[in-house]
Amino acid sequence: MLEDSRRQLEAAKRKMTAWAASVNAWAAERPGNYGVDFKAEQHETSVLHVQLAAKVMEAPPLKDWSLEVGDVLSNLRSALDYAVRELAVVGTGSSPPPGERKLQFPIFDDERGYRKVEEVWLRGVPESARAVVESFQVFRQEFGPTEIPWLCAFREVHNESKHRRLLDLSGALDATTIRLDGTIMPKTLDAKYLGKSLEHGDLLAEFDLNLAAGIPRNLSVSASIDPYLVFHFTAPGEGGALAGQEVGLALGGFIGGVEAVLDALEASMGETTKALS
């Protein structure tokens, strides 16, 4: 059952594994590719303005990786759409089913939009399967404050994959230490993704040091950067809760989500087949 959909899902898994391997191999060949530049400017006698910026020796091939991730997303989208077609074949007893070109898996935030397309996009799909499709829509589910509606996030990222660029490089500072006259003063600094890629170097953090005794000459700052890939969104503010999230984790969530949809649809198709026999 849902053989075409399962093939698309397995293709997505293989492509994700291959993409992750290529990213890891690229990074392994460049162990010192990322660092942190320290810049300081004395504003007053006892105030030092510090800037920490990413240092990138070689920019990663983000365009090539974007194409690979886009292929994963396309296979996942096809898995959902193929499932609707296969269900329509079961529901109508016709292959191809009526209105085949307009059949697709709907993804909507609101019920009103869903109802407008339901009869066209799900034409011929058995009622039991329609209920499953609707159950996965955002307006039929409840999410906690930290949960991401994966299906709508998948829709947004898949739409972005149609553009030339899908990935950006972000990073977080790790183990930042400020040393004053041999005294180690730990300072936690979180680098937030601001829609700027760090592939060519970018400002990670800046702060002022207020030193009552004046600025010592032996002041030193050491820091390291933990790079990771995030999704690129063409318009500022897009991406919602997914903006700044690590790409590998998001892809794993999408694959798991699509697999759950197919499992539920396949179960409903089994019940429909029994009723028709």
PDB file of C-alpha atoms in Angstrom:
ATOM      1  CA  MET A   1       0.000   0.000   0.000  1.00  0.00           C
ATOM      2  CA  LEU A   2       1.111   3.554  -0.774  1.00  0.00           C
ATOM      3  CA  GLU A   3       4.063   2.084  -2.629  1.00  0.00           C
ATOM      4  CA  ASP A   4       4.877   5.228  -4.608  1.00  0.00           C
ATOM      5  CA  SER A   5       4.736   7.344  -1.473  1.00  0.00           C
ATOM      6  CA  ARG A   6       7.017   4.986   0.404  1.00  0.00           C
ATOM      7  CA  ARG A   7       9.535   5.096  -2.443  1.00  0.00           C
ATOM      8  CA  GLN A   8       9.633   8.880  -2.235  1.00  0.00           C
ATOM      9  CA  LEU A   9      10.078   8.721   1.544  1.00  0.00           C
ATOM     10  CA  GLU A  10      12.954   6.245   1.273  1.00  0.00           C
ATOM     11  CA  ALA A  11      14.572   8.415  -1.401  1.00  0.00           C
ATOM     12  CA  ALA A  12      14.378  11.380   0.980  1.00  0.00           C
ATOM     13  CA  LYS A  13      16.072   9.363   3.714  1.00  0.00           C
ATOM     14  CA  ARG A  14      18.899   8.280   1.411  1.00  0.00           C
ATOM     15  CA  LYS A  15      19.475  11.809   0.158  1.00  0.00           C
ATOM     16  CA  MET A  16      19.523  13.212   3.681  1.00  0.00           C
ATOM     17  CA  THR A  17      22.102  10.615   4.731  1.00  0.00           C
ATOM     18  CA  ALA A  18      24.257  11.455   1.715  1.00  0.00           C
ATOM     19  CA  TRP A  19      23.954  15.200   2.377  1.00  0.00           C
ATOM     20  CA  ALA A  20      24.910  14.829   6.045  1.00  0.00           C
ATOM     21  CA  ALA A  21      27.920  12.729   5.042  1.00  0.00           C
ATOM     22  CA  SER A  22      29.105  15.362   2.566  1.00  0.00           C
ATOM     23  CA  VAL A  23      28.773  18.120   5.176  1.00  0.00           C
ATOM     24  CA  ASN A  24      30.707  16.114   7.770  1.00  0.00           C
ATOM     25  CA  ALA A  25      33.409  15.180   5.259  1.00  0.00           C
ATOM     26  CA  TRP A  26      33.858  18.806   4.210  1.00  0.00           C
ATOM     27  CA  ALA A  27      34.199  19.925   7.824  1.00  0.00           C
ATOM     28  CA  ALA A  28      36.588  17.079   8.722  1.00  0.00           C
ATOM     29  CA  GLU A  29      38.975  18.180   5.975  1.00  0.00           C
ATOM     30  CA  ARG A  30      39.067  21.718   7.414  1.00  0.00           C
ATOM     31  CA  PRO A  31      39.507  21.352  11.206  1.00  0.00           C
ATOM     32  CA  GLY A  32      40.712  24.940  11.643  1.00  0.00           C
ATOM     33  CA  ASN A  33      38.241  26.549   9.278  1.00  0.00           C
ATOM     34  CA  TYR A  34      36.389  28.551  11.929  1.00  0.00           C
ATOM     35  CA  GLY A  35      37.646  30.870  14.630  1.00  0.00           C
ATOM     36  CA  VAL A  36      36.876  34.129  16.408  1.00  0.00           C
ATOM     37  CA  ASP A  37      38.533  37.498  15.867  1.00  0.00           C
ATOM     38  CA  PHE A  38      38.855  39.778  18.888  1.00  0.00           C
ATOM     39  CA  LYS A  39      38.689  43.534  18.415  1.00  0.00           C
ATOM     40  CA  ALA A  40      38.756  46.084  21.230  1.00  0.00           C
ATOM     41  CA  GLU A  41      38.512  49.853  21.321  1.00  0.00           C
ATOM     42  CA  GLN A  42      39.048  52.007  24.397  1.00  0.00           C
ATOM     43  CA  HIS A  43      36.115  54.400  24.764  1.00  0.00           C
ATOM     44  CA  GLU A  44      36.997  55.911  28.117  1.00  0.00           C
ATOM     45  CA  THR A  45      39.729  55.448  30.707  1.00  0.00           C
ATOM     46  CA  SER A  46      37.983  52.423  32.186  1.00  0.00           C
ATOM     47  CA  VAL A  47      35.569  51.362  29.397  1.00  0.00           C
ATOM     48  CA  LEU A  48      36.626  48.919  26.708  1.00  0.00           C
ATOM     49  CA  HIS A  49      34.325  48.142  23.787  1.00  0.00           C
ATOM     50  CA  VAL A  50      34.832  44.527  22.674  1.00  0.00           C
ATOM     51  CA  GLN A  51      33.714  42.932  19.403  1.00  0.00           C
ATOM     52  CA  LEU A  52      33.877  39.222  18.623  1.00  0.00           C
ATOM     53  CA  ALA A  53      33.503  38.315  14.946  1.00  0.00           C
ATOM     54  CA  ALA A  54      33.511  35.007  13.104  1.00  0.00           C
ATOM     55  CA  LYS A  55      36.688  34.107  11.256  1.00  0.00           C
ATOM     56  CA  VAL A  56      36.066  31.816   8.300  1.00  0.00           C
ATOM     57  CA  MET A  57      39.053  30.529   6.344  1.00  0.00           C
ATOM     58  CA  GLU A  58      36.969  28.964   3.556  1.00  0.00           C
ATOM     59  CA  ALA A  59      33.259  29.538   2.911  1.00  0.00           C
ATOM     60  CA  PRO A  60      31.255  26.289   2.794  1.00  0.00           C
ATOM     61  CA  PRO A  61      29.496  25.307  -0.489  1.00  0.00           C
ATOM     62  CA  LEU A  62      26.080  26.484   0.691  1.00  0.00           C
ATOM     63  CA  LYS A  63      24.543  26.620  -2.801  1.00  0.00           C
ATOM     64  CA  ASP A  64      25.465  23.006  -3.528  1.00  0.00           C
ATOM     65  CA  TRP A  65      24.212  21.879  -0.135  1.00  0.00           C
ATOM     66  CA  SER A  66      21.016  23.870  -0.689  1.00  0.00           C
ATOM     67  CA  LEU A  67      20.299  21.858  -3.831  1.00  0.00           C
ATOM     68  CA  GLU A  68      20.792  18.591  -1.943  1.00  0.00           C
ATOM     69  CA  VAL A  69      18.487  19.640   0.886  1.00  0.00           C
ATOM     70  CA  GLY A  70      15.960  20.884  -1.660  1.00  0.00           C
ATOM     71  CA  ASP A  71      15.915  17.389  -3.205  1.00  0.00           C
ATOM     72  CA  VAL A  72      15.120  15.898   0.211  1.00  0.00           C
ATOM     73  CA  LEU A  73      12.222  18.317   0.662  1.00  0.00           C
ATOM     74  CA  SER A  74      10.906  17.629  -2.851  1.00  0.00           C
ATOM     75  CA  ASN A  75      10.828  13.885  -2.185  1.00  0.00           C
ATOM     76  CA  LEU A  76       8.949  14.454   1.068  1.00  0.00           C
ATOM     77  CA  ARG A  77       6.404  16.701  -0.649  1.00  0.00           C
ATOM     78  CA  SER A  78       5.976  14.093  -3.387  1.00  0.00           C
ATOM     79  CA  ALA A  79       5.433  11.393  -0.768  1.00  0.00           C
ATOM     80  CA  LEU A  80       2.459  13.322   0.606  1.00  0.00           C
ATOM     81  CA  ASP A  81       1.004  14.107  -2.826  1.00  0.00           C
ATOM     82  CA  TYR A  82       1.473  10.579  -4.135  1.00  0.00           C
ATOM     83  CA  ALA A  83      -0.389   9.276  -1.088  1.00  0.00           C
ATOM     84  CA  VAL A  84      -3.421  11.394  -1.974  1.00  0.00           C
ATOM     85  CA  ARG A  85      -3.390  10.074  -5.533  1.00  0.00           C
ATOM     86  CA  GLU A  86      -3.067   6.448  -4.409  1.00  0.00           C
ATOM     87  CA  LEU A  87      -5.938   6.913  -1.994  1.00  0.00           C
ATOM     88  CA  ALA A  88      -8.064   8.480  -4.733  1.00  0.00           C
ATOM     89  CA  VAL A  89      -7.454   5.380  -6.877  1.00  0.00           C
ATOM     90  CA  VAL A  90      -8.749   3.195  -4.044  1.00  0.00           C
ATOM     91  CA  GLY A  91     -11.732   5.470  -3.416  1.00  0.00           C
ATOM     92  CA  THR A  92     -12.816   5.756  -7.053  1.00  0.00           C
ATOM     93  CA  GLY A  93     -11.657   2.411  -8.411  1.00  0.00           C
ATOM     94  CA  SER A  94     -10.154   4.288 -11.343  1.00  0.00           C
ATOM     95  CA  SER A  95      -6.531   4.735 -12.402  1.00  0.00           C
ATOM     96  CA  PRO A  96      -5.860   7.483 -13.129  1.00  0.00           C
ATOM     97  CA  PRO A  97      -8.473   8.944 -10.772  1.00  0.00           C
ATOM     98  CA  PRO A  98     -10.763  11.808 -11.881  1.00  0.00           C
ATOM     99  CA  GLY A  99      -9.177  15.257 -11.517  1.00  0.00           C
ATOM    100  CA  GLU A 100      -5.722  13.716 -11.078  1.00  0.00           C
ATOM    101  CA  ARG A 101      -3.794  16.888 -11.930  1.00  0.00           C
ATOM    102  CA  LYS A 102      -5.377  18.834  -9.074  1.00  0.00           C
ATOM    103  CA  LEU A 103      -4.885  16.187  -6.416  1.00  0.00           C
ATOM    104  CA  GLN A 104      -2.435  17.132  -3.657  1.00  0.00           C
ATOM    105  CA  PHE A 105      -1.952  16.983   0.086  1.00  0.00           C
ATOM    106  CA  PRO A 106      -3.350  20.184   1.650  1.00  0.00           C
ATOM    107  CA  ILE A 107      -1.358  22.053   4.310  1.00  0.00           C
ATOM    108  CA  PHE A 108      -3.279  24.877   5.960  1.00  0.00           C
ATOM    109  CA  ASP A 109      -3.116  26.926   9.146  1.00  0.00           C
ATOM    110  CA  ASP A 110      -6.836  27.766   9.117  1.00  0.00           C
ATOM    111  CA  GLU A 111      -9.951  25.725   8.484  1.00  0.00           C
ATOM    112  CA  ARG A 112     -11.502  28.217   6.064  1.00  0.00           C
ATOM    113  CA  GLY A 113      -8.664  27.861   3.561  1.00  0.00           C
ATOM    114  CA  TYR A 114      -8.735  24.098   3.946  1.00  0.00           C
ATOM    115  CA  ARG A 115     -12.451  23.883   3.147  1.00  0.00           C
ATOM    116  CA  LYS A 116     -12.001  25.912  -0.053  1.00  0.00           C
ATOM    117  CA  VAL A 117      -9.736  23.296  -1.619  1.00  0.00           C
ATOM    118  CA  GLU A 118     -10.817  20.096   0.114  1.00  0.00           C
ATOM    119  CA  GLU A 119     -13.219  18.855  -2.556  1.00  0.00           C
ATOM    120  CA  VAL A 120     -10.752  19.516  -5.385  1.00  0.00           C
ATOM    121  CA  TRP A 121      -7.442  18.481  -3.841  1.00  0.00           C
ATOM    122  CA  LEU A 122      -8.916  15.391  -2.129  1.00  0.00           C
ATOM    123  CA  ARG A 123     -11.416  14.386  -4.813  1.00  0.00           C
ATOM    124  CA  GLY A 124     -12.163  10.673  -4.608  1.00  0.00           C
ATOM    125  CA  VAL A 125     -10.183  10.143  -1.391  1.00  0.00           C
ATOM    126  CA  PRO A 126     -12.167   7.928   1.032  1.00  0.00           C
ATOM    127  CA  GLU A 127     -13.716   9.696   4.015  1.00  0.00           C
ATOM    128  CA  SER A 128     -11.615   7.749   6.517  1.00  0.00           C
ATOM    129  CA  ALA A 129      -8.431   8.981   4.816  1.00  0.00           C
ATOM    130  CA  ARG A 130      -9.796  12.525   4.570  1.00  0.00           C
ATOM    131  CA  ALA A 131     -10.281  12.502   8.312  1.00  0.00           C
ATOM    132  CA  VAL A 132      -6.632  11.537   8.760  1.00  0.00           C
ATOM    133  CA  VAL A 133      -5.450  14.324   6.441  1.00  0.00           C
ATOM    134  CA  GLU A 134      -7.521  16.862   8.347  1.00  0.00           C
ATOM    135  CA  SER A 135      -6.276  15.574  11.705  1.00  0.00           C
ATOM    136  CA  PHE A 136      -2.717  16.592  10.798  1.00  0.00           C
ATOM    137  CA  GLN A 137      -3.662  20.187   9.931  1.00  0.00           C
ATOM    138  CA  VAL A 138      -2.581  22.886  12.374  1.00  0.00           C
ATOM    139  CA  PHE A 139      -6.158  23.966  13.133  1.00  0.00           C
ATOM    140  CA  ARG A 140      -6.902  20.428  14.380  1.00  0.00           C
ATOM    141  CA  GLN A 141      -3.865  20.077  16.667  1.00  0.00           C
ATOM    142  CA  GLU A 142      -2.674  21.613  19.902  1.00  0.00           C
ATOM    143  CA  PHE A 143       0.933  22.697  20.385  1.00  0.00           C
ATOM    144  CA  GLY A 144       2.897  23.587  23.477  1.00  0.00           C
ATOM    145  CA  PRO A 145       4.728  26.928  23.778  1.00  0.00           C
ATOM    146  CA  THR A 146       7.998  25.430  22.504  1.00  0.00           C
ATOM    147  CA  GLU A 147       6.531  23.082  19.874  1.00  0.00           C
ATOM    148  CA  ILE A 148       6.769  23.853  16.162  1.00  0.00           C
ATOM    149  CA  PRO A 149       3.840  22.976  13.846  1.00  0.00           C
ATOM    150  CA  TRP A 150       6.051  20.790  11.677  1.00  0.00           C
ATOM    151  CA  LEU A 151       3.671  20.496   8.720  1.00  0.00           C
ATOM    152  CA  CYS A 152       3.396  24.252   8.182  1.00  0.00           C
ATOM    153  CA  ALA A 153       7.115  24.686   8.828  1.00  0.00           C
ATOM    154  CA  PHE A 154       7.739  22.056   6.160  1.00  0.00           C
ATOM    155  CA  ARG A 155       5.495  23.947   3.726  1.00  0.00           C
ATOM    156  CA  GLU A 156       7.395  27.203   4.274  1.00  0.00           C
ATOM    157  CA  VAL A 157      10.813  25.602   3.866  1.00  0.00           C
ATOM    158  CA  HIS A 158       9.704  23.656   0.787  1.00  0.00           C
ATOM    159  CA  ASN A 159       8.526  26.917  -0.772  1.00  0.00           C
ATOM    160  CA  GLU A 160      11.918  28.456  -0.007  1.00  0.00           C
ATOM    161  CA  SER A 161      13.653  25.518  -1.694  1.00  0.00           C
ATOM    162  CA  LYS A 162      12.313  26.772  -5.022  1.00  0.00           C
ATOM    163  CA  HIS A 163      14.716  29.702  -4.734  1.00  0.00           C
ATOM    164  CA  ARG A 164      18.429  29.368  -5.487  1.00  0.00           C
ATOM    165  CA  ARG A 165      19.564  29.515  -1.890  1.00  0.00           C
ATOM    166  CA  LEU A 166      18.144  27.528   1.003  1.00  0.00           C
ATOM    167  CA  LEU A 167      20.928  27.375   3.611  1.00  0.00           C
ATOM    168  CA  ASP A 168      22.881  29.860   5.710  1.00  0.00           C
ATOM    169  CA  LEU A 169      25.740  29.426   8.137  1.00  0.00           C
ATOM    170  CA  SER A 170      25.173  30.482  11.716  1.00  0.00           C
ATOM    171  CA  GLY A 171      27.145  29.816  14.855  1.00  0.00           C
ATOM    172  CA  ALA A 172      27.270  30.120  18.608  1.00  0.00           C
ATOM    173  CA  LEU A 173      30.201  31.200  20.740  1.00  0.00           C
ATOM    174  CA  ASP A 174      31.613  28.529  22.972  1.00  0.00           C
ATOM    175  CA  ALA A 175      33.892  28.759  26.024  1.00  0.00           C
ATOM    176  CA  THR A 176      34.408  32.492  25.946  1.00  0.00           C
ATOM    177  CA  THR A 177      36.857  33.660  28.611  1.00  0.00           C
ATOM    178  CA  ILE A 178      38.047  37.124  29.540  1.00  0.00           C
ATOM    179  CA  ARG A 179      41.367  37.277  31.363  1.00  0.00           C
ATOM    180  CA  LEU A 180      42.305  40.287  33.515  1.00  0.00           C
ATOM    181  CA  ASP A 181      45.758  40.206  35.089  1.00  0.00           C
ATOM    182  CA  GLY A 182      45.671  36.413  35.170  1.00  0.00           C
ATOM    183  CA  THR A 183      42.170  36.291  36.649  1.00  0.00           C
ATOM    184  CA  ILE A 184      39.703  34.315  34.565  1.00  0.00           C
ATOM    185  CA  MET A 185      36.294  35.972  34.323  1.00  0.00           C
ATOM    186  CA  PRO A 186      33.781  33.724  32.524  1.00  0.00           C
ATOM    187  CA  LYS A 187      31.234  35.549  30.419  1.00  0.00           C
ATOM    188  CA  THR A 188      28.378  33.760  28.639  1.00  0.00           C
ATOM    189  CA  LEU A 189      27.637  35.154  25.219  1.00  0.00           C
ATOM    190  CA  ASP A 190      24.921  33.788  22.951  1.00  0.00           C
ATOM    191  CA  ALA A 191      25.130  34.556  19.251  1.00  0.00           C
ATOM    192  CA  LYS A 192      21.661  34.953  17.796  1.00  0.00           C
ATOM    193  CA  TYR A 193      20.929  34.337  14.131  1.00  0.00           C
ATOM    194  CA  LEU A 194      19.918  37.696  12.638  1.00  0.00           C
ATOM    195  CA  GLY A 195      19.349  36.712   9.032  1.00  0.00           C
ATOM    196  CA  LYS A 196      23.023  37.231   8.160  1.00  0.00           C
ATOM    197  CA  SER A 197      25.193  34.405   6.958  1.00  0.00           C
ATOM    198  CA  LEU A 198      28.508  33.870   8.741  1.00  0.00           C
ATOM    199  CA  GLU A 199      30.070  32.200   5.701  1.00  0.00           C
ATOM    200  CA  HIS A 200      32.402  35.138   5.082  1.00  0.00           C
ATOM    201  CA  GLY A 201      32.704  36.312   8.694  1.00  0.00           C
ATOM    202  CA  ASP A 202      30.252  38.404  10.660  1.00  0.00           C
ATOM    203  CA  LEU A 203      29.816  40.029  14.046  1.00  0.00           C
ATOM    204  CA  LEU A 204      28.931  37.471  16.712  1.00  0.00           C
ATOM    205  CA  ALA A 205      28.712  39.631  19.812  1.00  0.00           C
ATOM    206  CA  GLU A 206      29.764  42.952  21.248  1.00  0.00           C
ATOM    207  CA  PHE A 207      29.837  44.312  24.786  1.00  0.00           C
ATOM    208  CA  ASP A 208      31.463  46.911  27.018  1.00  0.00           C
ATOM    209  CA  LEU A 209      33.883  46.097  29.827  1.00  0.00           C
ATOM    210  CA  ASN A 210      33.751  48.604  32.665  1.00  0.00           C
ATOM    211  CA  LEU A 211      37.005  48.360  34.623  1.00  0.00           C
ATOM    212  CA  ALA A 212      37.161  50.636  37.623  1.00  0.00           C
ATOM    213  CA  ALA A 213      40.952  50.351  37.919  1.00  0.00           C
ATOM    214  CA  GLY A 214      41.517  51.173  34.254  1.00  0.00           C
ATOM    215  CA  ILE A 215      42.234  48.905  31.306  1.00  0.00           C
ATOM    216  CA  PRO A 216      45.242  46.608  31.822  1.00  0.00           C
ATOM    217  CA  ARG A 217      47.659  46.077  28.952  1.00  0.00           C
ATOM    218  CA  ASN A 218      47.594  42.294  29.279  1.00  0.00           C
ATOM    219  CA  LEU A 219      43.851  41.963  28.675  1.00  0.00           C
ATOM    220  CA  SER A 220      43.147  38.941  26.463  1.00  0.00           C
ATOM    221  CA  VAL A 221      40.031  37.244  25.143  1.00  0.00           C
ATOM    222  CA  SER A 222      39.829  33.685  23.844  1.00  0.00           C
ATOM    223  CA  ALA A 223      36.778  32.145  22.203  1.00  0.00           C
ATOM    224  CA  SER A 224      35.733  29.411  19.815  1.00  0.00           C
ATOM    225  CA  ILE A 225      32.752  29.129  17.489  1.00  0.00           C
ATOM    226  CA  ASP A 226      30.408  26.198  16.982  1.00  0.00           C
ATOM    227  CA  PRO A 227      29.097  26.565  13.391  1.00  0.00           C
ATOM    228  CA  TYR A 228      25.825  25.079  12.225  1.00  0.00           C
ATOM    229  CA  LEU A 229      23.520  25.329   9.225  1.00  0.00           C
ATOM    230  CA  VAL A 230      20.170  27.125   9.317  1.00  0.00           C
ATOM    231  CA  PHE A 231      17.482  27.727   6.707  1.00  0.00           C
ATOM    232  CA  HIS A 232      17.701  30.891   4.642  1.00  0.00           C
ATOM    233  CA  PHE A 233      14.476  32.858   4.199  1.00  0.00           C
ATOM    234  CA  THR A 234      14.288  35.415   1.396  1.00  0.00           C
ATOM    235  CA  ALA A 235      12.180  37.912   3.332  1.00  0.00           C
ATOM    236  CA  PRO A 236      13.145  39.226   6.808  1.00  0.00           C
ATOM    237  CA  GLY A 237      10.988  37.829   9.582  1.00  0.00           C
ATOM    238  CA  GLU A 238       9.922  34.718   7.652  1.00  0.00           C
ATOM    239  CA  GLY A 239      10.463  31.249   8.998  1.00  0.00           C
ATOM    240  CA  GLY A 240       8.670  31.729  12.304  1.00  0.00           C
ATOM    241  CA  ALA A 241       9.805  29.299  14.978  1.00  0.00           C
ATOM    242  CA  LEU A 242      11.970  27.496  12.425  1.00  0.00           C
ATOM    243  CA  ALA A 243      14.227  30.520  11.825  1.00  0.00           C
ATOM    244  CA  GLY A 244      17.636  29.819  13.315  1.00  0.00           C
ATOM    245  CA  GLN A 245      16.915  26.130  13.922  1.00  0.00           C
ATOM    246  CA  GLU A 246      19.590  23.603  12.941  1.00  0.00           C
ATOM    247  CA  VAL A 247      18.832  22.150   9.492  1.00  0.00           C
ATOM    248  CA  GLY A 248      19.699  18.526  10.240  1.00  0.00           C
ATOM    249  CA  LEU A 249      17.328  18.390  13.204  1.00  0.00           C
ATOM    250  CA  ALA A 250      14.552  20.025  11.195  1.00  0.00           C
ATOM    251  CA  LEU A 251      14.960  17.556   8.315  1.00  0.00           C
ATOM    252  CA  GLY A 252      14.813  14.646  10.739  1.00  0.00           C
ATOM    253  CA  GLY A 253      11.571  16.058  12.116  1.00  0.00           C
ATOM    254  CA  PHE A 254      10.103  16.452   8.633  1.00  0.00           C
ATOM    255  CA  ILE A 255      10.983  12.879   7.689  1.00  0.00           C
ATOM    256  CA  GLY A 256       9.477  11.545  10.901  1.00  0.00           C
ATOM    257  CA  GLY A 257       6.365  13.665  10.388  1.00  0.00           C
ATOM    258  CA  VAL A 258       5.790  12.507   6.810  1.00  0.00           C
ATOM    259  CA  GLU A 259       6.328   8.900   7.861  1.00  0.00           C
ATOM    260  CA  ALA A 260       3.695   9.314  10.588  1.00  0.00           C
ATOM    261  CA  VAL A 261       1.243  10.725   8.028  1.00  0.00           C
ATOM    262  CA  LEU A 262       1.823   7.804   5.664  1.00  0.00           C
ATOM    263  CA  ASP A 263       1.416   5.286   8.481  1.00  0.00           C
ATOM    264  CA  ALA A 264      -1.913   6.835   9.482  1.00  0.00           C
ATOM    265  CA  LEU A 265      -3.144   7.064   5.895  1.00  0.00           C
ATOM    266  CA  GLU A 266      -2.103   3.497   5.183  1.00  0.00           C
ATOM    267  CA  ALA A 267      -4.037   2.307   8.222  1.00  0.00           C
ATOM    268  CA  SER A 268      -7.142   4.151   7.050  1.00  0.00           C
ATOM    269  CA  MET A 269      -6.697   2.719   3.553  1.00  0.00           C
ATOM    270  CA  GLY A 270      -6.615  -0.766   5.019  1.00  0.00           C
ATOM    271  CA  GLU A 271      -9.953  -0.191   6.691  1.00  0.00           C
ATOM    272  CA  THR A 272     -11.420   1.228   3.462  1.00  0.00           C
ATOM    273  CA  THR A 273     -10.168  -1.746   1.439  1.00  0.00           C
ATOM    274  CA  LYS A 274     -11.864  -4.108   3.866  1.00  0.00           C
ATOM    275  CA  ALA A 275     -15.138  -2.189   3.560  1.00  0.00           C
ATOM    276  CA  LEU A 276     -15.002  -2.280  -0.247  1.00  0.00           C
ATOM    277  CA  SER A 277     -14.201  -6.017  -0.449  1.00  0.00           C
TER     278      SER A 277
END
